[in-house]
PDB file of C-alpha atoms and ligand atoms in Angstrom:
ATOM      1  CA  MET A   1     303.853 146.853  56.721  1.00 46.00           C
ATOM      2  CA  SER A   2     302.868 145.792  53.187  1.00 47.00           C
ATOM      3  CA  ASN A   3     301.962 148.004  49.852  1.00 55.00           C
ATOM      4  CA  THR A   4     299.284 146.121  49.174  1.00 59.00           C
ATOM      5  CA  PRO A   5     295.906 148.876  48.323  1.00 67.00           C
ATOM      6  CA  ARG A   6     294.385 149.389  51.189  1.00 80.00           C
ATOM      7  CA  PRO A   7     290.748 147.807  52.291  1.00 87.00           C
ATOM      8  CA  ALA A   8     287.771 149.570  53.649  1.00 85.00           C
ATOM      9  CA  ALA A   9     287.579 146.465  56.250  1.00 90.00           C
ATOM     10  CA  TRP A  10     289.732 144.238  58.338  1.00 93.00           C
ATOM     11  CA  SER A  11     289.603 140.739  56.625  1.00 92.00           C
ATOM     12  CA  ARG A  12     286.959 138.075  58.784  1.00 92.00           C
ATOM     13  CA  LEU A  13     289.727 136.100  59.535  1.00 95.00           C
ATOM     14  CA  ASN A  14     291.907 138.900  61.092  1.00 95.00           C
ATOM     15  CA  VAL A  15     289.149 140.223  63.032  1.00 96.00           C
ATOM     16  CA  PHE A  16     288.671 136.023  64.324  1.00 96.00           C
ATOM     17  CA  LEU A  17     292.235 135.841  65.172  1.00 98.00           C
ATOM     18  CA  HIS A  18     292.588 139.122  67.127  1.00 98.00           C
ATOM     19  CA  TRP A  19     289.643 137.812  69.486  1.00 98.00           C
ATOM     20  CA  THR A  20     291.420 134.501  69.717  1.00 98.00           C
ATOM     21  CA  ILE A  21     294.370 135.770  70.839  1.00 98.00           C
ATOM     22  CA  VAL A  22     292.912 138.191  73.527  1.00 98.00           C
ATOM     23  CA  VAL A  23     290.794 134.751  74.539  1.00 98.00           C
ATOM     24  CA  LEU A  24     294.267 132.639  74.666  1.00 98.00           C
ATOM     25  CA  VAL A  25     296.337 135.544  76.053  1.00 98.00           C
ATOM     26  CA  LEU A  26     293.752 135.787  79.309  1.00 98.00           C
ATOM     27  CA  CYS A  27     294.531 131.912  79.576  1.00 98.00           C
ATOM     28  CA  GLN A  28     298.087 131.902  79.580  1.00 97.00           C
ATOM     29  CA  TRP A  29     297.739 134.844  82.512  1.00 96.00           C
ATOM     30  CA  ILE A  30     295.723 132.352  84.873  1.00 94.00           C
ATOM     31  CA  GLU A  31     297.955 129.373  83.319  1.00 95.00           C
ATOM     32  CA  GLY A  32     301.108 131.279  83.878  1.00 95.00           C
ATOM     33  CA  GLU A  33     301.648 130.542  87.542  1.00 95.00           C
ATOM     34  CA  TYR A  34     301.176 126.914  87.359  1.00 97.00           C
ATOM     35  CA  MET A  35     303.601 126.530  84.555  1.00 97.00           C
ATOM     36  CA  ALA A  36     305.892 128.547  86.691  1.00 96.00           C
ATOM     37  CA  ASP A  37     305.507 126.062  89.497  1.00 95.00           C
ATOM     38  CA  PHE A  38     305.756 123.416  86.564  1.00 96.00           C
ATOM     39  CA  TRP A  39     308.676 124.677  85.281  1.00 97.00           C
ATOM     40  CA  ASP A  40     310.718 124.583  88.808  1.00 95.00           C
ATOM     41  CA  ALA A  41     309.353 120.604  89.415  1.00 94.00           C
ATOM     42  CA  THR A  42     310.156 119.946  85.748  1.00 93.00           C
ATOM     43  CA  LEU A  43     313.998 121.236  86.476  1.00 94.00           C
ATOM     44  CA  GLU A  44     314.394 120.291  89.941  1.00 92.00           C
ATOM     45  CA  GLY A  45     312.635 116.777  89.701  1.00 88.00           C
ATOM     46  CA  GLY A  46     309.822 117.847  92.439  1.00 80.00           C
ATOM     47  CA  SER A  47     306.543 115.850  92.370  1.00 86.00           C
ATOM     48  CA  ILE A  48     303.676 117.615  90.235  1.00 90.00           C
ATOM     49  CA  GLY A  49     299.773 117.756  91.066  1.00 93.00           C
ATOM     50  CA  THR A  50     297.298 117.118  88.406  1.00 95.00           C
ATOM     51  CA  THR A  51     296.180 120.604  87.879  1.00 96.00           C
ATOM     52  CA  THR A  52     299.578 121.939  87.871  1.00 96.00           C
ATOM     53  CA  ALA A  53     300.954 119.133  84.943  1.00 96.00           C
ATOM     54  CA  VAL A  54     297.370 119.982  82.780  1.00 96.00           C
ATOM     55  CA  LEU A  55     297.548 123.830  83.151  1.00 97.00           C
ATOM     56  CA  GLY A  56     301.298 123.583  82.171  1.00 97.00           C
ATOM     57  CA  TYR A  57     300.919 121.453  79.420  1.00 97.00           C
ATOM     58  CA  GLY A  58     297.971 123.776  78.757  1.00 97.00           C
ATOM     59  CA  HIS A  59     299.835 126.773  78.956  1.00 98.00           C
ATOM     60  CA  ILE A  60     302.531 125.588  76.085  1.00 98.00           C
ATOM     61  CA  VAL A  61     299.530 124.359  74.110  1.00 98.00           C
ATOM     62  CA  LEU A  62     297.872 127.198  74.006  1.00 98.00           C
ATOM     63  CA  GLY A  63     301.018 130.034  73.789  1.00 98.00           C
ATOM     64  CA  THR A  64     302.143 127.980  70.746  1.00 98.00           C
ATOM     65  CA  LEU A  65     298.322 128.851  69.271  1.00 98.00           C
ATOM     66  CA  VAL A  66     299.263 132.493  70.234  1.00 98.00           C
ATOM     67  CA  LEU A  67     302.387 132.208  68.035  1.00 98.00           C
ATOM     68  CA  VAL A  68     300.454 130.664  65.035  1.00 98.00           C
ATOM     69  CA  ALA A  69     297.509 132.862  65.371  1.00 98.00           C
ATOM     70  CA  ALA A  70     300.187 136.452  65.633  1.00 98.00           C
ATOM     71  CA  ALA A  71     301.893 134.861  62.561  1.00 98.00           C
ATOM     72  CA  LEU A  72     298.576 134.165  60.422  1.00 98.00           C
ATOM     73  CA  ARG A  73     297.410 137.562  61.313  1.00 98.00           C
ATOM     74  CA  LEU A  74     300.913 138.930  60.107  1.00 97.00           C
ATOM     75  CA  ILE A  75     300.378 136.788  56.878  1.00 97.00           C
ATOM     76  CA  ASP A  76     296.397 138.127  56.133  1.00 95.00           C
ATOM     77  CA  ARG A  77     297.835 141.454  56.782  1.00 94.00           C
ATOM     78  CA  TYR A  78     300.467 141.251  54.164  1.00 93.00           C
ATOM     79  CA  THR A  79     298.191 139.410  51.401  1.00 94.00           C
ATOM     80  CA  HIS A  80     294.944 141.624  52.175  1.00 91.00           C
ATOM     81  CA  GLY A  81     296.503 144.701  53.538  1.00 89.00           C
ATOM     82  CA  ARG A  82     295.216 146.839  56.405  1.00 91.00           C
ATOM     83  CA  PRO A  83     292.299 149.437  56.319  1.00 92.00           C
ATOM     84  CA  PRO A  84     293.795 152.792  56.359  1.00 89.00           C
ATOM     85  CA  HIS A  85     294.181 154.763  60.302  1.00 87.00           C
ATOM     86  CA  ASP A  86     291.689 157.413  60.189  1.00 83.00           C
ATOM     87  CA  ALA A  87     292.456 160.863  58.472  1.00 84.00           C
ATOM     88  CA  GLN A  88     290.788 163.025  61.017  1.00 83.00           C
ATOM     89  CA  GLU A  89     293.128 161.630  63.972  1.00 85.00           C
ATOM     90  CA  PRO A  90     295.937 163.707  64.936  1.00 89.00           C
ATOM     91  CA  LYS A  91     299.740 162.448  63.683  1.00 91.00           C
ATOM     92  CA  TRP A  92     300.671 161.239  66.844  1.00 93.00           C
ATOM     93  CA  ALA A  93     298.237 159.310  67.920  1.00 92.00           C
ATOM     94  CA  SER A  94     298.268 157.101  64.470  1.00 92.00           C
ATOM     95  CA  LEU A  95     302.102 156.875  65.098  1.00 95.00           C
ATOM     96  CA  LEU A  96     301.206 155.878  68.823  1.00 96.00           C
ATOM     97  CA  ALA A  97     298.868 152.891  67.341  1.00 95.00           C
ATOM     98  CA  ARG A  98     301.580 151.905  64.637  1.00 96.00           C
ATOM     99  CA  VAL A  99     304.500 151.676  67.681  1.00 98.00           C
ATOM    100  CA  THR A 100     301.881 149.758  70.028  1.00 98.00           C
ATOM    101  CA  HIS A 101     300.928 147.379  67.022  1.00 97.00           C
ATOM    102  CA  PHE A 102     304.201 146.598  66.218  1.00 98.00           C
ATOM    103  CA  LEU A 103     305.531 145.908  69.818  1.00 98.00           C
ATOM    104  CA  LEU A 104     302.295 143.950  70.229  1.00 98.00           C
ATOM    105  CA  TYR A 105     303.145 141.796  67.543  1.00 98.00           C
ATOM    106  CA  THR A 106     306.863 141.949  68.346  1.00 98.00           C
ATOM    107  CA  VAL A 107     306.250 140.220  71.737  1.00 98.00           C
ATOM    108  CA  LEU A 108     303.300 138.164  70.744  1.00 98.00           C
ATOM    109  CA  LEU A 109     306.003 136.460  68.321  1.00 98.00           C
ATOM    110  CA  VAL A 110     308.669 136.420  70.703  1.00 98.00           C
ATOM    111  CA  MET A 111     307.166 135.511  73.634  1.00 98.00           C
ATOM    112  CA  PRO A 112     306.067 132.006  72.603  1.00 98.00           C
ATOM    113  CA  VAL A 113     309.802 131.453  70.874  1.00 98.00           C
ATOM    114  CA  LEU A 114     311.651 132.202  74.146  1.00 98.00           C
ATOM    115  CA  GLY A 115     309.405 129.837  76.167  1.00 98.00           C
ATOM    116  CA  LEU A 116     309.349 126.805  73.553  1.00 98.00           C
ATOM    117  CA  ALA A 117     313.126 127.225  73.425  1.00 98.00           C
ATOM    118  CA  ALA A 118     313.448 127.347  77.226  1.00 98.00           C
ATOM    119  CA  TRP A 119     310.955 124.113  77.281  1.00 97.00           C
ATOM    120  CA  PHE A 120     312.834 122.396  74.565  1.00 97.00           C
ATOM    121  CA  THR A 121     316.435 122.985  76.161  1.00 97.00           C
ATOM    122  CA  GLY A 122     315.661 123.102  79.602  1.00 96.00           C
ATOM    123  CA  ASN A 123     317.344 126.505  79.731  1.00 97.00           C
ATOM    124  CA  ASP A 124     316.119 128.186  82.813  1.00 97.00           C
ATOM    125  CA  ASP A 125     317.494 131.912  81.373  1.00 98.00           C
ATOM    126  CA  LEU A 126     315.403 131.548  78.506  1.00 98.00           C
ATOM    127  CA  ALA A 127     312.523 131.353  80.844  1.00 98.00           C
ATOM    128  CA  GLY A 128     313.158 133.961  82.524  1.00 97.00           C
ATOM    129  CA  TYR A 129     313.312 136.234  79.730  1.00 98.00           C
ATOM    130  CA  HIS A 130     309.987 134.365  79.156  1.00 98.00           C
ATOM    131  CA  ALA A 131     308.257 135.468  81.978  1.00 97.00           C
ATOM    132  CA  PHE A 132     310.085 139.041  82.048  1.00 98.00           C
ATOM    133  CA  LEU A 133     308.220 139.995  78.695  1.00 98.00           C
ATOM    134  CA  TRP A 134     304.629 139.639  80.485  1.00 98.00           C
ATOM    135  CA  ASN A 135     304.961 143.117  82.043  1.00 98.00           C
ATOM    136  CA  PRO A 136     305.744 144.693  79.093  1.00 98.00           C
ATOM    137  CA  LEU A 137     302.971 142.963  77.370  1.00 98.00           C
ATOM    138  CA  LEU A 138     300.031 143.884  80.065  1.00 98.00           C
ATOM    139  CA  ALA A 139     301.670 147.519  79.519  1.00 98.00           C
ATOM    140  CA  LEU A 140     301.021 147.558  75.779  1.00 98.00           C
ATOM    141  CA  ILE A 141     297.346 145.809  75.964  1.00 98.00           C
ATOM    142  CA  GLY A 142     296.441 148.305  78.631  1.00 98.00           C
ATOM    143  CA  LEU A 143     297.879 151.226  76.634  1.00 98.00           C
ATOM    144  CA  HIS A 144     296.188 149.626  73.013  1.00 98.00           C
ATOM    145  CA  ILE A 145     292.744 149.402  74.782  1.00 98.00           C
ATOM    146  CA  VAL A 146     293.332 152.932  76.032  1.00 97.00           C
ATOM    147  CA  GLY A 147     293.745 153.925  72.616  1.00 96.00           C
ATOM    148  CA  ALA A 148     291.076 151.880  70.953  1.00 95.00           C
ATOM    149  CA  LEU A 149     288.632 153.641  73.387  1.00 96.00           C
ATOM    150  CA  ALA A 150     290.036 156.928  73.154  1.00 94.00           C
ATOM    151  CA  GLN A 151     289.857 156.239  68.957  1.00 91.00           C
ATOM    152  CA  HIS A 152     286.051 155.310  69.541  1.00 92.00           C
ATOM    153  CA  PHE A 153     284.722 158.109  72.154  1.00 93.00           C
ATOM    154  CA  TRP A 154     287.285 160.795  71.699  1.00 92.00           C
ATOM    155  CA  PHE A 155     288.471 160.958  67.865  1.00 87.00           C
ATOM    156  CA  ARG A 156     285.111 159.361  66.532  1.00 88.00           C
ATOM    157  CA  SER A 157     286.912 157.134  64.230  1.00 88.00           C
ATOM    158  CA  PRO A 158     285.788 153.828  62.902  1.00 88.00           C
ATOM    159  CA  ALA A 159     288.445 151.748  64.380  1.00 88.00           C
ATOM    160  CA  LEU A 160     286.814 150.153  67.126  1.00 92.00           C
ATOM    161  CA  LYS A 161     283.747 149.268  65.374  1.00 92.00           C
ATOM    162  CA  ARG A 162     285.473 147.681  62.386  1.00 92.00           C
ATOM    163  CA  MET A 163     287.322 145.425  65.142  1.00 94.00           C
ATOM    164  CA  LEU A 164     284.041 143.940  66.128  1.00 92.00           C
ATOM    165  CA  PRO A 165     282.570 141.220  64.709  1.00 87.00           C
ATOM    166  CA  GLY A 166     278.870 142.044  64.796  1.00 74.00           C
ATOM    167  CA  LEU A 167     279.569 145.233  63.586  1.00 65.00           C
ATOM    168  CA  ARG A 168     282.192 145.413  61.020  1.00 56.00           C
ATOM    169  CA  GLN A 169     281.296 146.131  57.572  1.00 55.00           C
ATOM    170  CA  SER A 170     282.366 143.465  54.978  1.00 49.00           C
ATOM    171  CA  ALA A 171     285.591 143.418  53.182  1.00 42.00           C
TER     172      ALA A 171
HETATM  173  C1  LIG B 201     302.193 134.546  73.996  1.00 72.18           C
HETATM  174  C2  LIG B 201     302.196 133.096  74.923  1.00 72.18           C
HETATM  175  C3  LIG B 201     302.764 133.153  75.927  1.00 72.18           C
HETATM  176  C4  LIG B 201     302.407 133.666  77.383  1.00 72.18           C
HETATM  177  C5  LIG B 201     301.133 135.510  77.343  1.00 72.18           C
HETATM  178  C6  LIG B 201     303.051 133.329  78.069  1.00 72.18           C
HETATM  179  C7  LIG B 201     302.928 133.934  79.447  1.00 72.18           C
HETATM  180  C8  LIG B 201     303.318 133.417  80.833  1.00 72.18           C
HETATM  181  C9  LIG B 201     303.468 133.508  82.016  1.00 72.18           C
HETATM  182  C10 LIG B 201     302.362 135.138  82.553  1.00 72.18           C
HETATM  183  C11 LIG B 201     304.242 133.232  83.228  1.00 72.18           C
HETATM  184  C12 LIG B 201     304.293 133.392  84.372  1.00 72.18           C
HETATM  185  C13 LIG B 201     305.415 134.223  84.551  1.00 72.18           C
HETATM  186  C14 LIG B 201     305.707 134.335  86.309  1.00 72.18           C
HETATM  187  O1  LIG B 201     304.563 133.918  87.089  1.00 72.18           O
HETATM  188  O2  LIG B 201     306.879 134.396  86.498  1.00 72.18           O
HETATM  189  C15 LIG B 201     304.772 132.269  82.301  1.00 72.18           C
HETATM  190  C16 LIG B 201     305.594 131.507  82.516  1.00 72.18           C
HETATM  191  C17 LIG B 201     306.168 130.379  81.551  1.00 72.18           C
HETATM  192  N1  LIG B 201     305.933 129.828  80.404  1.00 72.18           N
HETATM  193 FE1  LIG B 201     305.070 130.975  79.233  1.00 72.18          FE
HETATM  194  N2  LIG B 201     303.698 132.445  78.071  1.00 72.18           N
HETATM  195  C18 LIG B 201     303.525 132.058  76.732  1.00 72.18           C
HETATM  196  C19 LIG B 201     303.952 131.253  75.865  1.00 72.18           C
HETATM  197  C20 LIG B 201     304.799 130.092  76.445  1.00 72.18           C
HETATM  198  C21 LIG B 201     305.099 129.063  75.167  1.00 72.18           C
HETATM  199  C22 LIG B 201     304.606 128.479  73.881  1.00 72.18           C
HETATM  200  C23 LIG B 201     305.971 127.968  76.224  1.00 72.18           C
HETATM  201  C24 LIG B 201     306.674 127.072  75.545  1.00 72.18           C
HETATM  202  C25 LIG B 201     306.763 126.075  76.676  1.00 72.18           C
HETATM  203  C26 LIG B 201     305.634 128.714  77.407  1.00 72.18           C
HETATM  204  C27 LIG B 201     306.715 128.420  78.757  1.00 72.18           C
HETATM  205  C28 LIG B 201     307.042 129.107  79.847  1.00 72.18           C
HETATM  206  C29 LIG B 201     307.391 128.689  80.517  1.00 72.18           C
HETATM  207  C30 LIG B 201     308.799 127.519  80.442  1.00 72.18           C
HETATM  208  C31 LIG B 201     307.454 129.645  82.105  1.00 72.18           C
HETATM  209  C32 LIG B 201     307.850 129.542  83.422  1.00 72.18           C
HETATM  210  C33 LIG B 201     308.910 130.727  83.505  1.00 72.18           C
HETATM  211  C34 LIG B 201     309.629 130.950  84.939  1.00 72.18           C
HETATM  212  O3  LIG B 201     309.185 130.468  85.989  1.00 72.18           O
HETATM  213  O4  LIG B 201     310.769 131.293  84.534  1.00 72.18           O
HETATM  214  N3  LIG B 201     304.834 130.167  77.304  1.00 72.18           N
HETATM  215  N4  LIG B 201     304.442 132.538  80.788  1.00 72.18           N
HETATM  216  C1  LIG B 202     295.291 140.447  74.340  1.00 72.18           C
HETATM  217  C2  LIG B 202     294.979 142.034  74.054  1.00 72.18           C
HETATM  218  C3  LIG B 202     295.322 142.383  72.783  1.00 72.18           C
HETATM  219  C4  LIG B 202     296.125 142.244  72.145  1.00 72.18           C
HETATM  220  C5  LIG B 202     297.098 141.431  71.915  1.00 72.18           C
HETATM  221  C6  LIG B 202     295.499 142.913  70.907  1.00 72.18           C
HETATM  222  C7  LIG B 202     296.185 143.010  69.659  1.00 72.18           C
HETATM  223  C8  LIG B 202     296.446 143.851  68.596  1.00 72.18           C
HETATM  224  C9  LIG B 202     297.160 144.129  67.407  1.00 72.18           C
HETATM  225  C10 LIG B 202     298.665 143.462  67.122  1.00 72.18           C
HETATM  226  C11 LIG B 202     296.783 145.118  66.456  1.00 72.18           C
HETATM  227  C12 LIG B 202     297.140 145.312  65.313  1.00 72.18           C
HETATM  228  C13 LIG B 202     296.462 145.254  63.821  1.00 72.18           C
HETATM  229  C14 LIG B 202     297.697 145.418  62.961  1.00 72.18           C
HETATM  230  O1  LIG B 202     297.922 146.794  62.900  1.00 72.18           O
HETATM  231  O2  LIG B 202     297.619 144.731  62.059  1.00 72.18           O
HETATM  232  C15 LIG B 202     294.897 145.570  66.809  1.00 72.18           C
HETATM  233  C16 LIG B 202     294.221 146.086  66.822  1.00 72.18           C
HETATM  234  C17 LIG B 202     292.923 146.427  67.300  1.00 72.18           C
HETATM  235  N1  LIG B 202     292.684 145.918  68.524  1.00 72.18           N
HETATM  236 FE1  LIG B 202     293.897 144.910  69.766  1.00 72.18          FE
HETATM  237  N2  LIG B 202     294.632 143.665  70.954  1.00 72.18           N
HETATM  238  C18 LIG B 202     293.972 143.354  72.543  1.00 72.18           C
HETATM  239  C19 LIG B 202     292.736 143.792  72.908  1.00 72.18           C
HETATM  240  C20 LIG B 202     292.081 144.443  72.218  1.00 72.18           C
HETATM  241  C21 LIG B 202     290.996 145.214  72.979  1.00 72.18           C
HETATM  242  C22 LIG B 202     290.522 144.312  74.434  1.00 72.18           C
HETATM  243  C23 LIG B 202     290.374 146.047  72.247  1.00 72.18           C
HETATM  244  C24 LIG B 202     289.021 146.842  72.532  1.00 72.18           C
HETATM  245  C25 LIG B 202     288.923 147.499  73.392  1.00 72.18           C
HETATM  246  C26 LIG B 202     291.005 146.082  70.819  1.00 72.18           C
HETATM  247  C27 LIG B 202     290.433 146.578  69.524  1.00 72.18           C
HETATM  248  C28 LIG B 202     291.410 146.850  68.764  1.00 72.18           C
HETATM  249  C29 LIG B 202     291.032 147.818  67.965  1.00 72.18           C
HETATM  250  C30 LIG B 202     290.099 148.214  67.784  1.00 72.18           C
HETATM  251  C31 LIG B 202     291.725 147.437  66.842  1.00 72.18           C
HETATM  252  C32 LIG B 202     292.106 147.528  65.220  1.00 72.18           C
HETATM  253  C33 LIG B 202     292.635 149.376  65.260  1.00 72.18           C
HETATM  254  C34 LIG B 202     292.682 149.687  63.435  1.00 72.18           C
HETATM  255  O3  LIG B 202     292.148 149.524  63.047  1.00 72.18           O
HETATM  256  O4  LIG B 202     293.543 150.836  63.276  1.00 72.18           O
HETATM  257  N3  LIG B 202     292.379 144.901  71.160  1.00 72.18           N
HETATM  258  N4  LIG B 202     294.909 144.567  68.416  1.00 72.18           N
END
């Protein structure tokens, strides 16, 4: 994604944003059901309970933070570069990781944009596309976690250690 020289480690900001996004996506999972009710009630003019309203607005705020954090990660990755994929790893594994990372970034940016567009226009189709992307995102996250564990335990590459805040070497 960039021609910047490869650093030995991820920047502190990038590691912080990676784990921040993990926590935010977990929150979105919990709040998603409430947001769906909040959305229906907003469109149909039904009554909204306090919990649904608070978690619905929370969904909008935390979802927007995902958009900001993913964009910042991409800017950081572009300006600082990313550490290289392990040379010992088979080519197919590095390629699969690259494709998964690309798709993860795409969904992390497109999902909140669709959600915000639906919210500000009141368009239920956009909300539907937004909700539809949730299962593909879960599948990508699952593949990504299996990949990270395989890199660590099977290929014995440093990828997981350099993404863990306490274990990473400084850039
Ligand atoms: C990456 C960030 C986000 C994730 C992972 C996410 C995830 C989800 C999930 C899991 C649902 C429930 C889907 C269902 O039960 O069918 C949902 C619903 C919804 N979200 Fe988000 N969301 C994000 C950001 C946002 C943002 C920024 C907004 C802005 C307003 C938003 C607006 C909505 C709306 C309107 C619904 C209701 C969709 C419907 O019922 O058709 N989301 N979201
Ligand atoms: C919501 C869940 C997650 C999302 C959305 C996510 C997203 C991402 C993305 C987009 C990258 C690509 C970095 C880049 O090339 O710029 C990445 C890297 C990485 N992630 Fe995750 N991640 C998640 C959860 C996890 C978990 C639970 C683990 C650990 C088991 C993990 C381990 C890693 C590692 C080790 C890297 C660096 C790979 C490398 O250096 O080649 N991620 N993550």
